[in-house]
Amino acid sequence: MAADTREPSNSVSAAPKNQPTSQTQNTQHGLHPETRSPQSDNAFAAVGSQNTAGGKVHEPGFMEALRSVKPSEFTEVHKKPCVRDALLTGIGGGFGLGGARAILGGSILSSSNWAVGSFIFGSALMYEFCQRRRSLEKQGMKRAVEVIEQTKAEKQQKMEEARAARRKAKEEADARS
């Protein structure tokens, strides 16, 4: 591998400033000489903490994440696959379990907690169930398309063989006459 050409060859030390450079300093700080960090800056390029130019990677904060959320994502959430079924199931489950808890003598706070918890649990469970069902349906559709394409190719091959057999028979009949 080629040497790093970005640094001049007459630099004092390629070791980081906070790392000990001699073996005696390493053993004083409890480090083995073999466990020191590599001297090349390029050795840590795969870690992802620095980009290839040596600068720090900008990590997005909470406000940047908040700015990336569009209001249309909340107003059109019911249009996403499986969300409507999941929310309706969660509402039904929350109403049923919270109502049953209230009727059976639970306090309003306890009944509300049970209703909200069953809404969240029921919605999440139904959403995952629906997503799983959709993925299985998609796999089945892919398999059906593959089978249809395979049978189409087999039919075409049989037609070509039959056409070739007819041509051969016609050529033999023409050759006899």
Short mmCIF file of C-alpha atoms in Angstrom, two decimals:
data_model
loop_
_atom_site.label_atom_id
_atom_site.label_comp_id
_atom_site.label_asym_id
_atom_site.label_seq_id
_atom_site.Cartn_x
_atom_site.Cartn_y
_atom_site.Cartn_z
CA MET A 1 0.00 0.00 0.00
CA ALA A 2 1.27 3.46 -0.83
CA ALA A 3 2.38 5.84 1.89
CA ASP A 4 0.28 8.82 2.86
CA THR A 5 1.45 11.71 0.69
CA ARG A 6 -0.58 14.41 2.39
CA GLU A 7 1.91 14.88 5.20
CA PRO A 8 5.42 16.15 4.60
CA SER A 9 8.16 13.57 5.12
CA ASN A 10 10.01 15.78 7.61
CA SER A 11 7.17 15.89 10.16
CA VAL A 12 8.18 15.41 13.77
CA SER A 13 5.81 12.60 14.71
CA ALA A 14 2.87 10.88 13.11
CA ALA A 15 1.53 9.76 16.51
CA PRO A 16 -1.55 11.49 17.92
CA LYS A 17 -0.84 14.13 20.54
CA ASN A 18 -2.72 12.33 23.30
CA GLN A 19 -1.04 8.95 22.71
CA PRO A 20 2.30 8.00 24.30
CA THR A 21 5.07 7.51 21.75
CA SER A 22 7.77 5.51 23.48
CA GLN A 23 7.63 2.01 24.87
CA THR A 24 8.43 3.21 28.40
CA GLN A 25 5.57 5.67 28.31
CA ASN A 26 3.25 2.92 27.05
CA THR A 27 4.13 0.56 29.89
CA GLN A 28 3.80 3.39 32.43
CA HIS A 29 0.24 4.05 31.24
CA GLY A 30 -0.64 0.35 31.26
CA LEU A 31 -0.51 -0.12 27.48
CA HIS A 32 1.38 -2.81 25.67
CA PRO A 33 3.51 -1.57 22.80
CA GLU A 34 1.46 -3.80 20.44
CA THR A 35 -1.88 -2.25 21.53
CA ARG A 36 -0.97 1.30 20.54
CA SER A 37 -3.13 2.92 17.88
CA PRO A 38 -1.77 2.78 14.32
CA GLN A 39 0.43 5.61 13.19
CA SER A 40 -1.43 6.22 9.93
CA ASP A 41 -4.53 8.39 9.86
CA ASN A 42 -5.92 6.21 7.08
CA ALA A 43 -6.09 3.17 9.37
CA PHE A 44 -9.22 4.54 11.03
CA ALA A 45 -11.02 5.52 7.82
CA ALA A 46 -13.37 2.54 8.05
CA VAL A 47 -14.49 3.40 11.58
CA GLY A 48 -16.72 6.22 10.34
CA SER A 49 -15.79 8.78 12.98
CA GLN A 50 -13.77 10.78 10.48
CA ASN A 51 -14.24 11.40 6.81
CA THR A 52 -11.42 10.88 4.34
CA ALA A 53 -10.30 14.50 4.56
CA GLY A 54 -9.72 14.10 8.29
CA GLY A 55 -12.66 16.25 9.45
CA LYS A 56 -15.40 15.22 11.82
CA VAL A 57 -18.65 13.81 10.48
CA HIS A 58 -21.60 16.05 11.28
CA GLU A 59 -24.11 14.22 13.45
CA PRO A 60 -27.68 15.47 13.10
CA GLY A 61 -29.37 16.71 16.25
CA PHE A 62 -32.92 16.68 17.53
CA MET A 63 -33.92 19.93 15.84
CA GLU A 64 -32.65 18.74 12.46
CA ALA A 65 -34.64 15.55 12.85
CA LEU A 66 -37.70 17.59 13.81
CA ARG A 67 -37.30 19.79 10.74
CA SER A 68 -37.20 16.72 8.49
CA VAL A 69 -40.74 15.71 9.55
CA LYS A 70 -43.37 17.14 7.23
CA PRO A 71 -46.96 17.89 8.36
CA SER A 72 -48.26 15.81 5.46
CA GLU A 73 -46.78 12.72 7.11
CA PHE A 74 -49.32 13.12 9.92
CA THR A 75 -52.27 14.12 7.76
CA GLU A 76 -51.82 11.20 5.37
CA VAL A 77 -50.84 8.45 7.82
CA HIS A 78 -54.13 6.62 7.22
CA LYS A 79 -53.18 6.17 3.55
CA LYS A 80 -50.19 3.98 4.36
CA PRO A 81 -50.66 0.22 4.00
CA CYS A 82 -51.91 -1.59 7.11
CA VAL A 83 -52.19 1.57 9.25
CA ARG A 84 -55.95 1.93 8.99
CA ASP A 85 -56.62 -1.68 9.97
CA ALA A 86 -54.13 -1.45 12.81
CA LEU A 87 -55.61 1.77 14.21
CA LEU A 88 -59.17 0.44 14.00
CA THR A 89 -58.15 -2.78 15.74
CA GLY A 90 -56.33 -0.80 18.42
CA ILE A 91 -59.31 1.50 18.98
CA GLY A 92 -61.65 -1.46 19.29
CA GLY A 93 -59.32 -3.30 21.65
CA GLY A 94 -58.71 -0.21 23.77
CA PHE A 95 -62.41 0.58 24.02
CA GLY A 96 -63.30 -3.02 24.83
CA LEU A 97 -60.61 -3.66 27.43
CA GLY A 98 -60.83 -0.21 29.04
CA GLY A 99 -64.62 -0.42 29.16
CA ALA A 100 -64.54 -3.92 30.62
CA ARG A 101 -62.06 -2.77 33.25
CA ALA A 102 -64.28 0.18 34.17
CA ILE A 103 -67.41 -1.98 34.35
CA LEU A 104 -65.68 -4.56 36.53
CA GLY A 105 -64.90 -1.91 39.14
CA GLY A 106 -61.55 -0.46 38.20
CA SER A 107 -60.82 3.19 38.80
CA ILE A 108 -61.00 5.64 35.92
CA LEU A 109 -57.23 6.08 35.91
CA SER A 110 -56.63 2.33 35.85
CA SER A 111 -59.26 1.81 33.15
CA SER A 112 -57.73 4.57 31.05
CA ASN A 113 -54.28 3.06 31.41
CA TRP A 114 -55.58 -0.33 30.32
CA ALA A 115 -57.39 1.25 27.38
CA VAL A 116 -54.32 3.14 26.17
CA GLY A 117 -52.04 0.16 26.70
CA SER A 118 -54.34 -2.21 24.84
CA PHE A 119 -54.73 0.36 22.04
CA ILE A 120 -50.96 0.58 21.61
CA PHE A 121 -50.41 -3.15 21.93
CA GLY A 122 -53.32 -4.06 19.65
CA SER A 123 -52.34 -1.51 17.02
CA ALA A 124 -48.71 -2.60 16.98
CA LEU A 125 -49.65 -6.28 16.87
CA MET A 126 -52.15 -5.79 14.05
CA TYR A 127 -49.72 -3.63 12.07
CA GLU A 128 -46.98 -6.26 12.27
CA PHE A 129 -49.46 -9.03 11.43
CA CYS A 130 -50.66 -7.09 8.38
CA GLN A 131 -47.10 -6.34 7.24
CA ARG A 132 -46.22 -10.03 7.54
CA ARG A 133 -49.31 -10.99 5.57
CA ARG A 134 -48.42 -8.46 2.86
CA SER A 135 -44.85 -9.76 2.59
CA LEU A 136 -46.10 -13.35 2.27
CA GLU A 137 -48.58 -12.24 -0.39
CA LYS A 138 -45.78 -10.43 -2.26
CA GLN A 139 -43.61 -13.56 -2.13
CA GLY A 140 -46.54 -15.63 -3.43
CA MET A 141 -47.09 -13.19 -6.28
CA LYS A 142 -43.40 -13.34 -7.22
CA ARG A 143 -43.59 -17.13 -7.20
CA ALA A 144 -46.74 -17.07 -9.35
CA VAL A 145 -45.06 -14.78 -11.88
CA GLU A 146 -42.05 -17.10 -12.00
CA VAL A 147 -44.30 -20.13 -12.56
CA ILE A 148 -46.25 -18.33 -15.30
CA GLU A 149 -43.02 -17.28 -17.03
CA GLN A 150 -41.66 -20.82 -16.75
CA THR A 151 -44.79 -22.39 -18.24
CA LYS A 152 -44.82 -19.76 -20.99
CA ALA A 153 -41.20 -20.58 -21.83
CA GLU A 154 -41.99 -24.32 -21.83
CA LYS A 155 -44.99 -23.77 -24.13
CA GLN A 156 -42.90 -21.68 -26.49
CA GLN A 157 -40.20 -24.35 -26.53
CA LYS A 158 -42.79 -27.05 -27.35
CA MET A 159 -44.20 -24.86 -30.12
CA GLU A 160 -40.71 -24.37 -31.55
CA GLU A 161 -40.09 -28.12 -31.42
CA ALA A 162 -43.43 -28.83 -33.12
CA ARG A 163 -42.72 -26.18 -35.77
CA ALA A 164 -39.26 -27.67 -36.38
CA ALA A 165 -40.79 -31.16 -36.66
CA ARG A 166 -43.38 -29.90 -39.18
CA ARG A 167 -40.66 -28.19 -41.24
CA LYS A 168 -38.57 -31.33 -41.22
CA ALA A 169 -41.55 -33.44 -42.25
CA LYS A 170 -42.39 -30.98 -45.04
CA GLU A 171 -38.79 -30.90 -46.25
CA GLU A 172 -38.72 -34.73 -46.31
CA ALA A 173 -42.01 -34.80 -48.19
CA ASP A 174 -40.69 -32.22 -50.67
CA ALA A 175 -37.48 -34.20 -51.08
CA ARG A 176 -39.43 -37.42 -51.89
CA SER A 177 -41.53 -35.77 -54.52
#
